[in-house]
Amino acid sequence: MTTVLLSASGAPGTAALLRGLRENGERDVRLVGVDMSERSIGRHLCDSFHLVPAGSDPGFADAVLEIVEREGVDVVLPQSSFDLPGLAAARDRFPVPVLVSSPDTVHRSNDKAETYALLQRIGVPTVEFRRVAGAHQVDAAARELGYPDRPVCFKPVFSSGSRGFRILDSTVDRAHQLLHERPGSVAMRLEEALELLPDEGGTELLVMELATGGERTIDGIADGKRVVLGHPKTREAMRAGLAMYFVTLEDEELMETADRIVEELAIEWFFNIQLVGELVIEINPRVSTVVYQEDLNLPWLGVKRALGELSDEELVAMRTRARPGRTALRYFDQVEWDQ
């Protein structure tokens, strides 16, 4: 029996990840979920569940450590970008492997401005950007990047998923948005955004050129110097900021790009690199949505590597197992219970 603790067990990818770990084809796995919300789906799908502080809380790592010791956990698998800094800083205090990169790697990956500057430095195509704060600087940066003649976008320097992401487009039809679109549209005019921001200071933002084209990601396991196992996939059919449809690809050029990024950032364990068109727009040093195969279960293979049951060279030998065209369709489900 192997016991795995999964953080952020209310995240959208939880159900599939838990199922992937259970259906490993080798042994029983006991799953311990932790989350800051009692409404987390992990409460219902895991074998054991615990409330913990938010990942940004100074007490988060200590709370997880106490649960690790109480539950006899063998491996800690973080699932949220917000949980990474605290766990990275404390990983050497844990008696079991915590599948997280170093604090420096986590910080450099989560700081989007530093990410883009790093990509430009190593010659990986990425977006043009300006790091700013306050309405005056947002206005100036947007116009430097081509607004109103072409759309631009912005998001907080430190963010996860699509939180805070907005497209600034001078052609937005506000009446059409009001009457025909769902709440939460990400497109707005620059003038609307400026009304909501303080004149100076406030949250640091990245104002960027708007990358266009198909979305792809590279998922894998790294050793701090290279990708030991992974593959690219498409990222399609967006709903509520989440991709819902994925198809695995064979693309050696993308894998070479991933190797360069992994080496520069010294990424360990799981990672996810996102591209729009030919531009890299995000690097997540954590597990993300996985396309599973019966003979290539990335999360389970990462757990076995952490337990010392698989070497990196054995994982490298598994690269040929990835089947191009393997497709995943994400969907919504629900559970019921009596109070």
Coordinates of C-alpha atoms in Angstrom, one line a residue:
M1 CA 0.0 0.0 0.0
T2 CA 1.3 3.4 -1.0
T3 CA -0.1 6.6 0.5
V4 CA -0.1 9.8 -1.5
L5 CA -1.1 13.2 -0.2
L6 CA -2.6 15.5 -2.9
S7 CA -2.8 19.2 -2.2
A8 CA -5.5 21.5 -3.6
S9 CA -7.8 18.5 -3.8
G10 CA -10.7 20.7 -4.9
A11 CA -8.9 21.7 -8.2
P12 CA -10.7 20.9 -11.5
G13 CA -8.2 18.1 -12.4
T14 CA -8.6 16.3 -9.1
A15 CA -11.0 13.6 -10.1
A16 CA -9.0 12.4 -13.1
L17 CA -5.7 12.6 -11.2
L18 CA -7.1 10.5 -8.3
R19 CA -8.5 8.0 -10.7
G20 CA -5.2 7.8 -12.5
L21 CA -3.3 7.1 -9.2
R22 CA -5.8 4.4 -8.2
E23 CA -5.9 2.7 -11.5
N24 CA -2.1 2.2 -11.7
G25 CA -2.4 -1.5 -12.4
E26 CA 0.2 -2.4 -9.7
R27 CA -1.0 -1.9 -6.2
D28 CA -3.5 -0.3 -3.9
V29 CA -3.0 3.4 -3.3
R30 CA -4.4 5.3 -0.3
L31 CA -5.2 8.9 -1.1
V32 CA -5.1 11.7 1.4
G33 CA -6.6 15.0 0.2
V34 CA -6.0 18.4 1.7
D35 CA -7.6 21.7 0.7
M36 CA -8.5 25.1 2.2
S37 CA -12.2 24.5 1.4
E38 CA -14.5 22.0 3.1
R39 CA -16.4 21.8 -0.2
S40 CA -13.4 20.3 -2.0
I41 CA -14.3 17.3 -4.1
G42 CA -11.3 15.6 -2.4
R43 CA -13.4 15.3 0.7
H44 CA -15.6 12.8 -1.2
L45 CA -13.1 11.1 -3.5
C46 CA -10.1 10.6 -1.2
D47 CA -9.7 8.0 1.5
S48 CA -9.0 10.7 4.0
F49 CA -9.4 14.5 3.9
H50 CA -8.1 17.4 5.9
L51 CA -8.7 21.1 5.9
V52 CA -5.5 23.2 5.7
P53 CA -4.7 26.9 5.5
A54 CA -4.4 28.5 2.0
G55 CA -1.1 27.8 0.3
S56 CA 0.0 31.4 0.8
D57 CA -0.5 31.1 4.6
P58 CA 2.8 30.9 6.5
G59 CA 1.3 27.9 8.4
F60 CA 0.5 25.9 5.3
A61 CA 3.6 23.8 5.0
D62 CA 3.6 22.9 8.8
A63 CA -0.1 21.9 8.5
V64 CA 0.7 19.5 5.6
L65 CA 3.8 18.2 7.4
E66 CA 1.7 17.3 10.5
I67 CA -0.8 15.4 8.2
V68 CA 2.0 13.6 6.5
E69 CA 3.2 12.3 9.9
R70 CA -0.2 11.5 11.2
E71 CA -1.4 9.7 8.0
G72 CA 1.8 7.8 7.2
V73 CA 2.1 9.5 3.8
D74 CA 4.8 8.2 1.4
V75 CA 4.7 11.0 -1.2
V76 CA 3.4 14.6 -1.3
L77 CA 2.0 15.6 -4.7
P78 CA 1.2 19.4 -5.0
Q79 CA -1.5 20.3 -7.5
S80 CA -1.8 24.1 -7.2
S81 CA 0.7 26.9 -8.1
F82 CA -0.3 28.6 -4.9
D83 CA 0.9 25.6 -2.8
L84 CA 4.4 25.5 -4.4
P85 CA 6.3 28.3 -2.6
G86 CA 5.5 27.1 0.9
L87 CA 6.2 23.5 0.2
A88 CA 9.4 24.2 -1.8
A89 CA 10.8 26.3 1.1
A90 CA 10.0 23.5 3.6
R91 CA 10.6 20.4 1.4
D92 CA 13.9 19.5 3.2
R93 CA 11.9 19.2 6.5
F94 CA 9.6 16.6 5.2
P95 CA 10.5 12.9 6.0
V96 CA 9.1 11.9 2.6
P97 CA 9.5 13.1 -1.0
V98 CA 7.7 16.3 -1.9
L99 CA 7.3 16.5 -5.6
V100 CA 8.2 20.2 -6.0
S101 CA 11.2 22.1 -7.4
S102 CA 13.5 24.4 -5.4
P103 CA 12.2 27.7 -4.0
D104 CA 14.2 29.6 -6.7
T105 CA 12.7 27.6 -9.5
V106 CA 9.2 28.0 -8.2
H107 CA 9.7 31.8 -7.8
R108 CA 11.2 32.3 -11.3
S109 CA 8.4 30.2 -12.9
N110 CA 5.6 31.9 -11.0
D111 CA 6.9 35.4 -11.7
K112 CA 5.6 35.7 -15.2
A113 CA 7.8 38.8 -16.0
E114 CA 10.9 36.8 -15.0
T115 CA 9.7 33.9 -17.0
Y116 CA 9.4 35.9 -20.2
A117 CA 12.7 37.7 -19.7
L118 CA 14.4 34.3 -19.2
L119 CA 12.7 32.9 -22.4
Q120 CA 13.9 35.9 -24.4
R121 CA 17.4 35.4 -23.0
I122 CA 17.7 31.7 -24.0
G123 CA 16.1 32.4 -27.4
V124 CA 12.8 30.7 -26.9
P125 CA 10.0 32.6 -28.7
T126 CA 7.7 34.4 -26.3
V127 CA 5.5 37.5 -26.0
E128 CA 6.7 41.1 -25.8
F129 CA 5.7 42.5 -22.4
R130 CA 5.9 45.4 -20.0
R131 CA 5.9 45.1 -16.2
V132 CA 3.8 47.9 -14.8
A133 CA 1.5 49.0 -11.9
G134 CA -1.3 51.5 -11.9
A135 CA -3.6 52.8 -14.6
H136 CA -1.1 55.4 -16.1
Q137 CA 1.6 52.7 -16.7
V138 CA -1.0 50.2 -18.1
D139 CA -2.2 52.9 -20.5
A140 CA 1.3 53.7 -21.7
A141 CA 2.3 50.1 -22.0
A142 CA -0.8 49.1 -24.0
R143 CA -0.2 51.9 -26.5
E144 CA 3.5 51.0 -26.8
L145 CA 2.4 47.5 -27.8
G146 CA 0.0 48.6 -30.4
Y147 CA -3.4 49.4 -28.8
P148 CA -5.9 50.5 -30.1
D149 CA -4.8 49.3 -33.6
R150 CA -4.3 45.8 -32.3
P151 CA -5.5 43.9 -29.2
V152 CA -3.2 43.4 -26.2
C153 CA -3.7 41.7 -22.9
F154 CA -2.7 41.8 -19.3
K155 CA -2.6 39.7 -16.2
P156 CA -1.0 39.9 -12.7
V157 CA 2.7 39.1 -12.5
F158 CA 1.9 36.3 -10.0
S159 CA -1.2 34.4 -11.1
S160 CA -2.4 30.9 -11.8
G161 CA -4.5 29.6 -14.6
S162 CA -6.6 32.4 -16.2
R163 CA -7.0 34.4 -13.0
G164 CA -6.8 38.1 -13.7
F165 CA -6.3 37.6 -17.4
R166 CA -8.0 40.2 -19.7
I167 CA -7.8 41.0 -23.4
L168 CA -7.9 44.7 -24.2
D169 CA -9.6 45.2 -27.5
S170 CA -10.9 48.5 -28.9
T171 CA -13.4 46.7 -31.1
V172 CA -15.3 45.0 -28.2
D173 CA -19.1 45.4 -28.6
R174 CA -20.2 46.0 -25.0
A175 CA -23.9 45.7 -25.9
H176 CA -23.3 42.3 -27.5
Q177 CA -21.5 41.2 -24.4
L178 CA -24.3 42.4 -22.2
L179 CA -27.1 40.7 -24.1
H180 CA -25.5 37.6 -25.7
E181 CA -22.4 36.4 -23.8
R182 CA -22.0 34.6 -20.6
P183 CA -20.9 36.6 -17.5
G184 CA -17.1 36.7 -17.1
S185 CA -16.0 37.7 -20.6
V186 CA -12.2 38.2 -20.7
A187 CA -12.4 41.0 -23.4
M188 CA -12.8 44.6 -22.6
R189 CA -11.8 48.1 -23.8
L190 CA -8.7 49.7 -22.3
E191 CA -10.7 52.5 -20.9
E192 CA -12.9 50.1 -18.9
A193 CA -9.8 48.5 -17.3
L194 CA -8.2 51.9 -16.5
E195 CA -11.4 52.9 -14.6
L196 CA -10.9 50.0 -12.2
L197 CA -7.2 50.4 -11.5
P198 CA -5.6 52.9 -9.1
D199 CA -3.7 55.7 -10.9
E200 CA -0.4 54.6 -9.4
G201 CA 0.8 51.4 -7.7
G202 CA -1.4 48.5 -6.8
T203 CA -1.0 45.0 -8.1
E204 CA 1.9 44.5 -10.5
L205 CA 0.7 43.6 -13.9
L206 CA 2.1 42.3 -17.2
V207 CA 0.8 44.1 -20.3
M208 CA 1.6 41.9 -23.3
E209 CA 1.1 41.4 -26.9
L210 CA -1.8 39.1 -27.5
A211 CA -0.5 35.7 -28.7
T212 CA -2.8 34.0 -31.2
G213 CA -3.0 30.6 -32.7
G214 CA -3.6 27.0 -31.5
E215 CA -2.8 26.2 -27.9
R216 CA -0.3 23.4 -27.1
T217 CA 1.3 22.2 -23.9
I218 CA 4.2 20.0 -23.0
D219 CA 3.7 17.8 -19.9
G220 CA 6.4 15.7 -18.3
I221 CA 8.8 14.8 -15.5
A222 CA 12.2 16.5 -15.2
D223 CA 15.4 15.9 -13.3
G224 CA 16.6 19.5 -13.0
K225 CA 18.6 19.3 -16.2
R226 CA 16.4 17.6 -18.9
V227 CA 13.0 16.1 -19.5
V228 CA 13.2 12.5 -18.6
L229 CA 9.7 11.6 -19.8
G230 CA 6.9 13.7 -21.4
H231 CA 5.1 14.6 -24.5
P232 CA 3.2 17.6 -26.2
K233 CA -0.5 17.8 -26.6
T234 CA -3.1 20.2 -28.0
R235 CA -5.2 22.3 -25.6
E236 CA -8.7 23.1 -26.9
A237 CA -12.4 23.8 -26.2
M238 CA -12.0 26.4 -23.4
R239 CA -14.7 26.6 -20.8
A240 CA -14.5 28.9 -17.7
G241 CA -10.8 29.3 -18.4
L242 CA -10.1 25.6 -18.5
A243 CA -9.2 23.5 -21.5
M244 CA -11.6 20.6 -22.0
Y245 CA -10.1 18.7 -25.0
F246 CA -6.6 17.4 -25.6
V247 CA -4.8 15.4 -28.3
T248 CA -1.3 14.1 -27.8
L249 CA 1.3 15.1 -30.4
E250 CA 4.7 13.9 -31.7
D251 CA 6.9 17.0 -32.0
E252 CA 10.6 16.7 -31.3
E253 CA 11.1 20.5 -31.7
L254 CA 8.7 21.1 -28.8
M255 CA 10.5 18.6 -26.7
E256 CA 13.8 20.3 -27.4
T257 CA 12.2 23.6 -26.3
A258 CA 11.1 21.9 -23.1
D259 CA 14.6 20.6 -22.4
R260 CA 16.1 24.1 -22.8
I261 CA 13.5 25.5 -20.4
V262 CA 13.9 22.7 -17.8
E263 CA 17.7 23.1 -17.8
E264 CA 17.6 26.9 -17.5
L265 CA 15.0 26.8 -14.6
A266 CA 16.4 23.6 -13.1
I267 CA 12.8 22.2 -12.9
E268 CA 12.5 19.0 -11.0
W269 CA 9.5 16.6 -10.9
F270 CA 6.4 17.5 -12.9
F271 CA 6.0 20.5 -15.2
N272 CA 3.6 21.9 -17.8
I273 CA 4.7 24.4 -20.5
Q274 CA 2.0 26.2 -22.4
L275 CA 2.3 27.7 -25.9
V276 CA -0.1 29.8 -28.0
G277 CA 0.9 29.6 -31.6
E278 CA 4.6 29.5 -31.5
L279 CA 5.0 31.5 -28.3
V280 CA 5.6 30.1 -24.9
I281 CA 3.3 31.9 -22.5
E282 CA 3.5 30.0 -19.2
I283 CA 5.6 27.5 -17.3
N284 CA 4.1 25.6 -14.4
P285 CA 6.5 23.5 -12.3
R286 CA 3.7 21.2 -11.1
V287 CA 1.4 18.4 -12.4
S288 CA -1.3 19.5 -14.7
T289 CA -4.0 17.9 -16.8
V290 CA -2.7 14.5 -18.0
V291 CA -3.7 12.4 -21.0
Y292 CA -3.6 8.9 -19.6
Q293 CA -2.6 5.7 -21.3
E294 CA -2.8 2.2 -19.9
D295 CA 0.9 1.9 -20.3
L296 CA 1.9 5.5 -19.6
N297 CA 0.5 6.9 -16.4
L298 CA 2.7 10.0 -15.7
P299 CA 1.5 10.8 -12.2
W300 CA 2.0 7.2 -11.0
L301 CA 5.4 7.0 -12.7
G302 CA 6.4 10.1 -10.9
V303 CA 5.3 8.6 -7.6
K304 CA 7.3 5.5 -8.3
R305 CA 10.4 7.6 -9.2
A306 CA 10.0 9.4 -5.9
L307 CA 9.9 6.1 -4.0
G308 CA 13.1 5.0 -5.7
E309 CA 11.4 2.2 -7.7
L310 CA 12.1 3.7 -11.2
S311 CA 15.4 5.3 -12.4
D312 CA 15.5 8.3 -14.7
E313 CA 17.0 6.1 -17.4
E314 CA 14.0 3.7 -17.1
L315 CA 11.7 6.6 -17.6
V316 CA 13.7 7.8 -20.6
A317 CA 13.2 4.4 -22.1
M318 CA 9.4 4.8 -21.8
R319 CA 9.3 7.9 -24.1
T320 CA 8.4 5.8 -27.1
R321 CA 5.2 4.6 -25.4
A322 CA 3.5 8.0 -25.9
R323 CA 0.9 7.5 -28.6
P324 CA 0.3 10.5 -30.9
G325 CA -3.5 11.0 -31.3
R326 CA -4.4 9.8 -27.8
T327 CA -7.4 12.0 -26.9
A328 CA -8.8 13.2 -23.6
L329 CA -12.2 14.9 -23.2
R330 CA -12.8 16.6 -19.8
Y331 CA -16.3 17.0 -18.5
F332 CA -18.2 18.0 -15.4
D333 CA -19.5 15.5 -12.9
Q334 CA -21.1 15.7 -9.5
V335 CA -21.6 13.9 -6.2
E336 CA -24.5 13.8 -3.7
W337 CA -24.6 13.3 0.1
D338 CA -26.9 13.9 3.1
Q339 CA -25.7 16.5 5.5

